[in-house]
PDB file of C-alpha atoms and ligand atoms in Angstrom:
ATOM      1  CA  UNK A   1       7.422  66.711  71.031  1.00 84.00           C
ATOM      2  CA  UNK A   2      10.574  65.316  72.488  1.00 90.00           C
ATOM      3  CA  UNK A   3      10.574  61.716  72.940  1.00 96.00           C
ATOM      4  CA  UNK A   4      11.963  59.765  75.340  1.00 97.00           C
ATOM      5  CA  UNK A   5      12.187  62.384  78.495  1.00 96.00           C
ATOM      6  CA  UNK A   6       9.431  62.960  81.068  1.00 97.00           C
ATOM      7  CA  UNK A   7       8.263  66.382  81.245  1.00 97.00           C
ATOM      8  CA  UNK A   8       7.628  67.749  84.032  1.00 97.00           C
ATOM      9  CA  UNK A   9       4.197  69.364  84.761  1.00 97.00           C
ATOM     10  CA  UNK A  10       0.584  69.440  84.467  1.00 98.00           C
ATOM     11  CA  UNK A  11      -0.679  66.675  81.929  1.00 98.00           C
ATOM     12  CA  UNK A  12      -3.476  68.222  81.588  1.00 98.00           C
ATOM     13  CA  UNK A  13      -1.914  71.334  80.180  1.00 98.00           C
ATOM     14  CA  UNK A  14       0.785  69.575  78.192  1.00 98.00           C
ATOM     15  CA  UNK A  15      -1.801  67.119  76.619  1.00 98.00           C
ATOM     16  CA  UNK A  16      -3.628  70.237  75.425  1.00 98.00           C
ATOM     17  CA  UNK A  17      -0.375  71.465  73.505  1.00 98.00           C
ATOM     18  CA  UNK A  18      -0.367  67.847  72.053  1.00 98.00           C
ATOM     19  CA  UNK A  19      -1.372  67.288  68.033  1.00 98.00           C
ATOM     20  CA  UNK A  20      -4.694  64.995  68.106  1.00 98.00           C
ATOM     21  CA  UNK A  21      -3.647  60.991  67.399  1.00 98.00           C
ATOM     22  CA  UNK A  22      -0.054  61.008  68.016  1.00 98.00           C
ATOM     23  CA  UNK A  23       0.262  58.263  70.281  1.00 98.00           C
ATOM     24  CA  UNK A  24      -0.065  54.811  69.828  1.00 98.00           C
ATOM     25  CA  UNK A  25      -0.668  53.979  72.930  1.00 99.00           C
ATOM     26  CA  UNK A  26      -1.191  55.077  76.654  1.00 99.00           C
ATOM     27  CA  UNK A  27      -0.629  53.314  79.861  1.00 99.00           C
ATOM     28  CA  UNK A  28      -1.419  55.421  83.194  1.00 98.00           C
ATOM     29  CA  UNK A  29      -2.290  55.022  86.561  1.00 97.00           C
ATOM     30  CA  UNK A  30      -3.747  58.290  87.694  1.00 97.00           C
ATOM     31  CA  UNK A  31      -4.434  59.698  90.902  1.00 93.00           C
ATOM     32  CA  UNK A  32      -7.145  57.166  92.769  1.00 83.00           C
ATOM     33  CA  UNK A  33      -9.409  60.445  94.704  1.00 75.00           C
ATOM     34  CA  UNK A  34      -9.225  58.594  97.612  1.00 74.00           C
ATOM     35  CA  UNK A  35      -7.408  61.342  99.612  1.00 68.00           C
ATOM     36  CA  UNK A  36      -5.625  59.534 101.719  1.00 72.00           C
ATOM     37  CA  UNK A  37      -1.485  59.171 102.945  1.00 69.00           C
ATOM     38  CA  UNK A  38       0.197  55.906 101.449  1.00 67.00           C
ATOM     39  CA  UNK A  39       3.092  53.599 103.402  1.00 66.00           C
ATOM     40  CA  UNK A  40       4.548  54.203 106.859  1.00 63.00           C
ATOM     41  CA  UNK A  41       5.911  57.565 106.584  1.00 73.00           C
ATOM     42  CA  UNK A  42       2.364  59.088 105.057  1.00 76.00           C
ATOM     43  CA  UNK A  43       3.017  59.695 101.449  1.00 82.00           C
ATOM     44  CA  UNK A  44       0.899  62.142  99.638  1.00 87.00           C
ATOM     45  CA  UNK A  45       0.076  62.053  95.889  1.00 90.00           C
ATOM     46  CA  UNK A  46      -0.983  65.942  94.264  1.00 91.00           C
ATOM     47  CA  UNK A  47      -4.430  65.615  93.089  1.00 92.00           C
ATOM     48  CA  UNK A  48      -5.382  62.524  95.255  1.00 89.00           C
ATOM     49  CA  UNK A  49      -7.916  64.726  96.677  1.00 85.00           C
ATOM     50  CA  UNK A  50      -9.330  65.702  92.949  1.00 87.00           C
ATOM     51  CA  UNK A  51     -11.264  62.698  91.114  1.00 82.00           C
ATOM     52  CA  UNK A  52     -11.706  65.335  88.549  1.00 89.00           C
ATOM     53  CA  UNK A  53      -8.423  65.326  87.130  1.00 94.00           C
ATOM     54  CA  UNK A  54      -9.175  62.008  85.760  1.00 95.00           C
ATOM     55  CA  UNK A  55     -12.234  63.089  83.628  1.00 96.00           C
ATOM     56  CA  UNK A  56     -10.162  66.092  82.144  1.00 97.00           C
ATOM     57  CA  UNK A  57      -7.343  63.752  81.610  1.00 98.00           C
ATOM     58  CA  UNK A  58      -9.697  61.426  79.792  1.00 98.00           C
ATOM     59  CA  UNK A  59     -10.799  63.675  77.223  1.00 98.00           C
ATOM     60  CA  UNK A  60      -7.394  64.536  76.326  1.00 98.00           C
ATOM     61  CA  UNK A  61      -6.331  61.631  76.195  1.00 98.00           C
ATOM     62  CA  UNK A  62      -8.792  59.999  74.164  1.00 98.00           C
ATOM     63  CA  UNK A  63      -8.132  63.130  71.421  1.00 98.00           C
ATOM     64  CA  UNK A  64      -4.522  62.429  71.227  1.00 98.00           C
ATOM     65  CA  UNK A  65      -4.929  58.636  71.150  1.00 98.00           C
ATOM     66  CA  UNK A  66      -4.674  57.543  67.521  1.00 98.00           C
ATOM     67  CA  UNK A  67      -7.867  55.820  65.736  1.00 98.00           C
ATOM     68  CA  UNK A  68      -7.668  51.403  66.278  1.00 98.00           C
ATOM     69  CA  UNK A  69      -5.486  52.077  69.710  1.00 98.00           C
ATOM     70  CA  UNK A  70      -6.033  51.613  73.582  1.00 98.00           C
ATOM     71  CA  UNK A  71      -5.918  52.809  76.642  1.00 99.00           C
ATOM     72  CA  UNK A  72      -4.808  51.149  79.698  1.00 99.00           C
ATOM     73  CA  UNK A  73      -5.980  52.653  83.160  1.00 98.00           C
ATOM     74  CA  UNK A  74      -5.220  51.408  86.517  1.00 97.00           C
ATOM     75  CA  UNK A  75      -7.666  51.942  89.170  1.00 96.00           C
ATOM     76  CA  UNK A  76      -9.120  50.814  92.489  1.00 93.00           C
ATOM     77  CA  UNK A  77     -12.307  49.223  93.397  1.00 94.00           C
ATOM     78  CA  UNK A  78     -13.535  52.707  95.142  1.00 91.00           C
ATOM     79  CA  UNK A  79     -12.799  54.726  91.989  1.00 92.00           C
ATOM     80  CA  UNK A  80     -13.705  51.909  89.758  1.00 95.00           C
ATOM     81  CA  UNK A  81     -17.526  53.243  89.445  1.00 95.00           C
ATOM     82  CA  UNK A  82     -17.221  56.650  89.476  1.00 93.00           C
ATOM     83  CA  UNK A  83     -14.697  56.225  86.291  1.00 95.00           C
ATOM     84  CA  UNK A  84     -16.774  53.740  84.412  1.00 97.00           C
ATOM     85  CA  UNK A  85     -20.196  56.160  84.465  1.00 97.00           C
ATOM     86  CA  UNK A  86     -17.980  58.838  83.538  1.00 97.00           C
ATOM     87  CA  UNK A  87     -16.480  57.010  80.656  1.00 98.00           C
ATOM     88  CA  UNK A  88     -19.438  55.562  79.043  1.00 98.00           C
ATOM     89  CA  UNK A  89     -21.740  58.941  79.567  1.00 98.00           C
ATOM     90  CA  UNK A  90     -19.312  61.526  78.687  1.00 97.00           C
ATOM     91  CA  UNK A  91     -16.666  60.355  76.648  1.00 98.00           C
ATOM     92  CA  UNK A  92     -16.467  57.996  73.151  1.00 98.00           C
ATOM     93  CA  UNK A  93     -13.858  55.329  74.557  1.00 98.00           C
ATOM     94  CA  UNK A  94     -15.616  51.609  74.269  1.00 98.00           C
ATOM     95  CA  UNK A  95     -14.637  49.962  77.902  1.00 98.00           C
ATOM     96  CA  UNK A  96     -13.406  46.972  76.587  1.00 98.00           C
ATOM     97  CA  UNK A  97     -12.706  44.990  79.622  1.00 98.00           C
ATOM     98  CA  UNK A  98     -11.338  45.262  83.079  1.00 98.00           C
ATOM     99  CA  UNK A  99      -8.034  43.567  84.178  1.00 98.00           C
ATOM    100  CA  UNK A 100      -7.195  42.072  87.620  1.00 98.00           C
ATOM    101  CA  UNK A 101      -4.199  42.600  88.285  1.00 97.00           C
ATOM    102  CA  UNK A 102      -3.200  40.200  91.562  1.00 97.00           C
ATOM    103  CA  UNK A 103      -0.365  40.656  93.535  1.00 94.00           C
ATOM    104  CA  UNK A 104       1.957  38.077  94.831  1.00 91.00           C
ATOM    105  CA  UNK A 105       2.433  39.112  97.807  1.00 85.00           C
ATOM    106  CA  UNK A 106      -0.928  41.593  99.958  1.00 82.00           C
ATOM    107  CA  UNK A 107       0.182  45.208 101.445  1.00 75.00           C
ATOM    108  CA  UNK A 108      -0.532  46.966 104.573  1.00 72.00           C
ATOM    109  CA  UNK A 109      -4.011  47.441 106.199  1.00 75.00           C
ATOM    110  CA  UNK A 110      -5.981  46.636 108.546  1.00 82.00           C
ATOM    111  CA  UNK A 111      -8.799  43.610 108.191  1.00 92.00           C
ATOM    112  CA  UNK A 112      -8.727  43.376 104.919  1.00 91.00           C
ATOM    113  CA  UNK A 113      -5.536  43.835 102.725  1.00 90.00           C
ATOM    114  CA  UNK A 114      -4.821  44.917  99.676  1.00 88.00           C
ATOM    115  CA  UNK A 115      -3.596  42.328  97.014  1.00 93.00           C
ATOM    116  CA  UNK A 116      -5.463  43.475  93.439  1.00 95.00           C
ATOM    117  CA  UNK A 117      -6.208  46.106  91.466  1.00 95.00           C
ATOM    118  CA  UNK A 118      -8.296  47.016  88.207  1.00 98.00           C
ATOM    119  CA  UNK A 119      -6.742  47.961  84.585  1.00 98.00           C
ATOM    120  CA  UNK A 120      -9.705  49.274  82.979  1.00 98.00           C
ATOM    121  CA  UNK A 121      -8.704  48.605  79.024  1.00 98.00           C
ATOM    122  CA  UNK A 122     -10.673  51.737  76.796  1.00 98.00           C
ATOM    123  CA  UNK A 123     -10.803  51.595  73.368  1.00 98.00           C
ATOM    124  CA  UNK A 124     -10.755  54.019  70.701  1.00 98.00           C
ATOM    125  CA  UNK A 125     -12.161  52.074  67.093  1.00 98.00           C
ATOM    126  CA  UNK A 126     -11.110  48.456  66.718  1.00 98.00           C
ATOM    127  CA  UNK A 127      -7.552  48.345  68.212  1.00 98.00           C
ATOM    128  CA  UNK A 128      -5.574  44.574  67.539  1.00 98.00           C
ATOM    129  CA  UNK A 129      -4.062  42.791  70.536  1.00 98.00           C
ATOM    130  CA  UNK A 130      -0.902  40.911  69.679  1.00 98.00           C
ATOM    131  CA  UNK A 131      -0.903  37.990  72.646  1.00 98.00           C
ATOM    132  CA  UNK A 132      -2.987  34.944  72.333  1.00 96.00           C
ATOM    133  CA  UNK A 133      -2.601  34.021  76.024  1.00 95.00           C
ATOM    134  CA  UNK A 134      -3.318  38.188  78.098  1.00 98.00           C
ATOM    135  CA  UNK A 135      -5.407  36.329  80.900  1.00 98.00           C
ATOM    136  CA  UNK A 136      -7.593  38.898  82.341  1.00 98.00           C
ATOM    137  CA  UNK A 137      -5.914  38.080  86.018  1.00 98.00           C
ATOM    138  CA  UNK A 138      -2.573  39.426  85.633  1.00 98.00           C
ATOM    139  CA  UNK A 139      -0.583  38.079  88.506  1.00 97.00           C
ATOM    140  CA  UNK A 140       2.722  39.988  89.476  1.00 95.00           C
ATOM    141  CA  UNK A 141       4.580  41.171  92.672  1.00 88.00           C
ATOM    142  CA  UNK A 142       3.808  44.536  94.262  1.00 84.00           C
ATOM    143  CA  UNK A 143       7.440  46.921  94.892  1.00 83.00           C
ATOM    144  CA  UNK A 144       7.522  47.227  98.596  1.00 79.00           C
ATOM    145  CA  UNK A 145       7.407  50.593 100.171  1.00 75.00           C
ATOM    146  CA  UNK A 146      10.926  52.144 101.192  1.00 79.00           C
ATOM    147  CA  UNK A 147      11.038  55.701 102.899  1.00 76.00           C
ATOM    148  CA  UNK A 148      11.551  56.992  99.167  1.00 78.00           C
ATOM    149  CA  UNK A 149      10.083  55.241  96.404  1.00 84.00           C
ATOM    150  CA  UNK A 150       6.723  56.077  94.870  1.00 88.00           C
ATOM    151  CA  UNK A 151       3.997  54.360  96.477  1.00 86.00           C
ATOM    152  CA  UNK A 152       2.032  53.611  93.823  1.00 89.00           C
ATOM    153  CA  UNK A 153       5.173  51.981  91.672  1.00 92.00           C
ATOM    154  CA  UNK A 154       4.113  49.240  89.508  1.00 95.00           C
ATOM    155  CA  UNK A 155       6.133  45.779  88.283  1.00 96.00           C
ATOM    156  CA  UNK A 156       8.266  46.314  85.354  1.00 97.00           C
ATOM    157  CA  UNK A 157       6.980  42.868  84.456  1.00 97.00           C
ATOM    158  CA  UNK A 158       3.206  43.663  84.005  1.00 98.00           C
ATOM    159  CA  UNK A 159       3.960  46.692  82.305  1.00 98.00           C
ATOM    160  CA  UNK A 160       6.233  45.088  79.649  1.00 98.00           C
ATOM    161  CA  UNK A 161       3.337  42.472  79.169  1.00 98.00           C
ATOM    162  CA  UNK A 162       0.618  45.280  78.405  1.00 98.00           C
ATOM    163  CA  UNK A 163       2.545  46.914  76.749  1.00 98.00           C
ATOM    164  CA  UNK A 164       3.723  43.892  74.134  1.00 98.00           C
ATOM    165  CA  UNK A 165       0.214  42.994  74.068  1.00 98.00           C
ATOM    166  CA  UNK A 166      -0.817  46.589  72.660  1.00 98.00           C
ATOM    167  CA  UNK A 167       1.931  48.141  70.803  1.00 98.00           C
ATOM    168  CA  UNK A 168       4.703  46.795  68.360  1.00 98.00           C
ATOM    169  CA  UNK A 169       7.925  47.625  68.249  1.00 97.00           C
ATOM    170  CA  UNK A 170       8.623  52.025  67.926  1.00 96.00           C
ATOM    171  CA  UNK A 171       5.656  52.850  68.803  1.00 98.00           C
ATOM    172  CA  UNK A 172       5.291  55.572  70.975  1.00 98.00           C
ATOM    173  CA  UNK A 173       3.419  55.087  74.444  1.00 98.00           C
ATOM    174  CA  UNK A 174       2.406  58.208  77.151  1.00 98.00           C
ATOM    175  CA  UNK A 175       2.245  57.659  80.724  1.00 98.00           C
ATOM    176  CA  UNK A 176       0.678  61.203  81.618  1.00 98.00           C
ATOM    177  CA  UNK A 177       0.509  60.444  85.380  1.00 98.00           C
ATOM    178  CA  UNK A 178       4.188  58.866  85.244  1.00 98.00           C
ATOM    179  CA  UNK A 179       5.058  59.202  88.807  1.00 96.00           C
ATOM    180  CA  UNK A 180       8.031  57.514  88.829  1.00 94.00           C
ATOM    181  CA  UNK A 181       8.556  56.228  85.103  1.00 96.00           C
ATOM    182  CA  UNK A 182       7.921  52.709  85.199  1.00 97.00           C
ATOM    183  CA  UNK A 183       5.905  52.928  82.409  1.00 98.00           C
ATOM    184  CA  UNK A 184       8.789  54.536  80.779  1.00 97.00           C
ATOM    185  CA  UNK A 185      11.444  52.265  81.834  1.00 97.00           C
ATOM    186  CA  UNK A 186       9.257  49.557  80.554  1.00 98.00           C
ATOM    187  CA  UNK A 187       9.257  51.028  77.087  1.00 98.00           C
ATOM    188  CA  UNK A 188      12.948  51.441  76.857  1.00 97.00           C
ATOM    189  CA  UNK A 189      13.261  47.837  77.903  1.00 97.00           C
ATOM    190  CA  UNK A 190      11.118  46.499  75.511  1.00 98.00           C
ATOM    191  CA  UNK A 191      11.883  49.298  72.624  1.00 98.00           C
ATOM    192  CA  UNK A 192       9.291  51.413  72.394  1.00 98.00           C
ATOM    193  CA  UNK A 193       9.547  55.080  72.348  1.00 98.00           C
ATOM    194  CA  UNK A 194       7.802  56.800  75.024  1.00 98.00           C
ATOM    195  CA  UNK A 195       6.629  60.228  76.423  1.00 98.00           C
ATOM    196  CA  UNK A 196       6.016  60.635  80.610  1.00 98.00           C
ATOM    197  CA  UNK A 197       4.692  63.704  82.253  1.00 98.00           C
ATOM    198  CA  UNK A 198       4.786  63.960  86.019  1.00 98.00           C
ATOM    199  CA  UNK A 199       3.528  67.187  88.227  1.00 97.00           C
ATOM    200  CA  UNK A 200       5.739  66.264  91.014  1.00 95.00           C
ATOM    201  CA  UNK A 201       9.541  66.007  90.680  1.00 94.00           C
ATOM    202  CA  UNK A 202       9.977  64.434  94.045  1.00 92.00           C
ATOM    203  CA  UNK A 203       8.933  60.664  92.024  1.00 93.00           C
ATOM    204  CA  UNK A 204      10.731  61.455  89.021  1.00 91.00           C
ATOM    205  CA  UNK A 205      13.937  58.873  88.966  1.00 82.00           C
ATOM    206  CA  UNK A 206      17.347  60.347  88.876  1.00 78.00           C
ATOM    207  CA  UNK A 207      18.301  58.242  85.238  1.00 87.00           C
ATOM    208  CA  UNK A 208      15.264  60.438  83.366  1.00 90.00           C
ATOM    209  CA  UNK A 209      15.875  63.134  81.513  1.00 86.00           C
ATOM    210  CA  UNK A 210      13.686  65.371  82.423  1.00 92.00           C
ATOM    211  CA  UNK A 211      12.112  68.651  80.300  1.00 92.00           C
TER     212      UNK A 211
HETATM  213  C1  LIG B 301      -0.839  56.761  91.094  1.00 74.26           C
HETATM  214  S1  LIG B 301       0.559  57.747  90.811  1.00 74.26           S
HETATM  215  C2  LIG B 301       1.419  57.001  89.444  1.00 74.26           C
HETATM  216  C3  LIG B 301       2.534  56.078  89.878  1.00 74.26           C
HETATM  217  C4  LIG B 301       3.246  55.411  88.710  1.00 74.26           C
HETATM  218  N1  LIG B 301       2.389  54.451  88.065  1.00 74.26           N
HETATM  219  C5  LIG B 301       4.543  54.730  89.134  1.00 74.26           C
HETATM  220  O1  LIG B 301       4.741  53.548  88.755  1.00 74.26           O
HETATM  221  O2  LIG B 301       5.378  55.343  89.814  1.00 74.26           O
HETATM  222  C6  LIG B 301      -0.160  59.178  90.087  1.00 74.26           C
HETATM  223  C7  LIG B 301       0.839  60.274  89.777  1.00 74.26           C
HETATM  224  O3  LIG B 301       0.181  61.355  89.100  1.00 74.26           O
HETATM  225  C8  LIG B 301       0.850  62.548  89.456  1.00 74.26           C
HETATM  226  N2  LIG B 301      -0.024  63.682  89.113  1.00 74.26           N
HETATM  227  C9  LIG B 301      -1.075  64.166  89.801  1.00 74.26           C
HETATM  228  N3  LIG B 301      -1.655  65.174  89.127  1.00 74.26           N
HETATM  229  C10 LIG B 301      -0.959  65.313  87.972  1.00 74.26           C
HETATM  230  C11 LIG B 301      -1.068  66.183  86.857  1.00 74.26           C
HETATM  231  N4  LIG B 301      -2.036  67.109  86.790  1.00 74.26           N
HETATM  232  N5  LIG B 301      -0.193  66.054  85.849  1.00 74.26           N
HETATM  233  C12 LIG B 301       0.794  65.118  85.898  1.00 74.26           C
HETATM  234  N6  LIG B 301       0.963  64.268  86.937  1.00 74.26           N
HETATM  235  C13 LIG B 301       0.093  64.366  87.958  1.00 74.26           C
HETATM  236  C14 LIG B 301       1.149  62.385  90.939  1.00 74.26           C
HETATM  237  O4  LIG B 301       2.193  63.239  91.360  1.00 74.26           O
HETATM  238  C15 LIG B 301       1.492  60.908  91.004  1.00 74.26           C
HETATM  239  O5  LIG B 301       2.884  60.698  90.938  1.00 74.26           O
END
C-alpha cells in the first residue's frame, strides 16, 4: 500500500484489497444520506443519496482496523440513529462515546442553524487514549463555504487533536471518505503517516499526490 497519497476511487473496493489490521487508526466523515445540495452554489456529495455506503464501509473498516485501536466517525443528528442501530446490531465495534463537536461560528439555514456535529468514537478491543483533558465538546471554527472548497471541510485544529489523542507518532491513519484531505494534511502536520481515498477528484487538493 502506498502511503502518504490519496487514492482515488471507491473505498469500498480499495478497503477490500486492504490486508486485515493495518491501520492504526481511522478518522472519516462519510457521506451523511441526507440527499441534499450544500452552500450557495448547490454542492453535491456522490453517495449522499446512499446511507448504505456507510454500513459497507463499516465492516471494512472495522476488519482492517488493528486490535486495541479506534475509529472516529463524524455524523449528523439525522444519521446519528440510523448509524448507531446499525453499529451495535450488525457489526463488533464497542460505541464508546459520542463527541460534540461545536462550532465557533453557526452556518446557513433557515430557523434553526447549524453550529454542532457528532464524532461517534467506535472501538475495536481496549484502545489507550493519550490526552488527559479530550472534553467530549470539542469546540472549533467551521471553514466557510467558497464557490470551490469542499463543503463538508473540517478544522485542521480538531483533527490534529483527535488524532494526538488516538495515535502516536508514525502511525498510520485512513480517511476513506477523504474529500478534500484534511484528515491527511492533519497527519503530515502532526507526523503521522496516512492513507486517503476519495471517489471524486473534483475535492481532491492540488498539493496531494494522488494514485
Ligand atoms: C462528508 S465528505 C468528507 C469531507 C472531508 N471530511 C473534508 O474535510 O473535506 C464525504 C466524501 O466521501 C466521498 N465519497 C462518497 N462515496 C465514496 C466512496 N464510495 N469512496 C470514497 N469516497 C467516497 C464524497 O465524494 C465526499 O467527498
Amino acid at each position: 500500500m502506498e502511503l502518504n497519497k490519496i487514492i482515488q476511487g471507491d473505498c469500498i473496493e480499495v478497503m477490500r484489497g486492504m490486508p486485515g489490521r493495518c491501520v492504526d487508526l481511522i478518522v472519516t466523515d462519510p457521506p451523511y444520506g441526507d440527499n441534499v445540495a450544500y452552500g450557495f452554489n448547490n454542492k453535491t456529495i456522490k453517495n449522499n443519496e446512499n446511507p448504505l455506503i456507510n454500513c459497507l464501509a463499516l465492516v471494512e473498516m472495522y476488519r482492517i482496523l488493528k486490535l486495541n485501536r479506534s475509529l472516529y466517525l463524524f455524523t449528523n443528528w439525522k444519521h446519528y440513529p440510523f448509524l448507531t442501530e446499525f453499529i451495535s446490531r450488525y457489526t463488533k465495534f464497542k460505541i464508546r462515546h459520542l463527541v460534540v463537536w461545536r462550532k465557533h461560528n453557526f452556518g446557513l439555514g433557515w430557523a434553526f442553524r447549524h453550529q454542532y456535529e457528532l464524532i461517534l468514537v467506535l472501538e475495536k478491543g481496549k484502545p489507550k487514549y493519550n490526552l488527559k483533558n479530550f472534553s467530549d465538546v470539542q469546540t472549533a471554527s467551521h471553514i466557510n463555504h467558497n464557490k470551490l472548497n469542499h463543503p463538508h471541510e473540517k478544522p485542521l485544529d480538531l483533527l490534529k487533536k483527535i488524532i494526538i489523542h488516538s495515535s502516536s507518532e508514525g502511525d498510520l491513519v485512513l480517511d476513506p471518505f477523504a474529500g478534500s484531505g484534511s484528515t491527511c494534511r492533519a497527519c503530515e502536520e502532526i507526523g503521522r503517516k496516512w492513507v486517503g481515498i476519495e471517489l471524486d477528484g473534483r475535492w481532491i487538493g492540488m498539493d496531494f499526490k494522488v494514485v
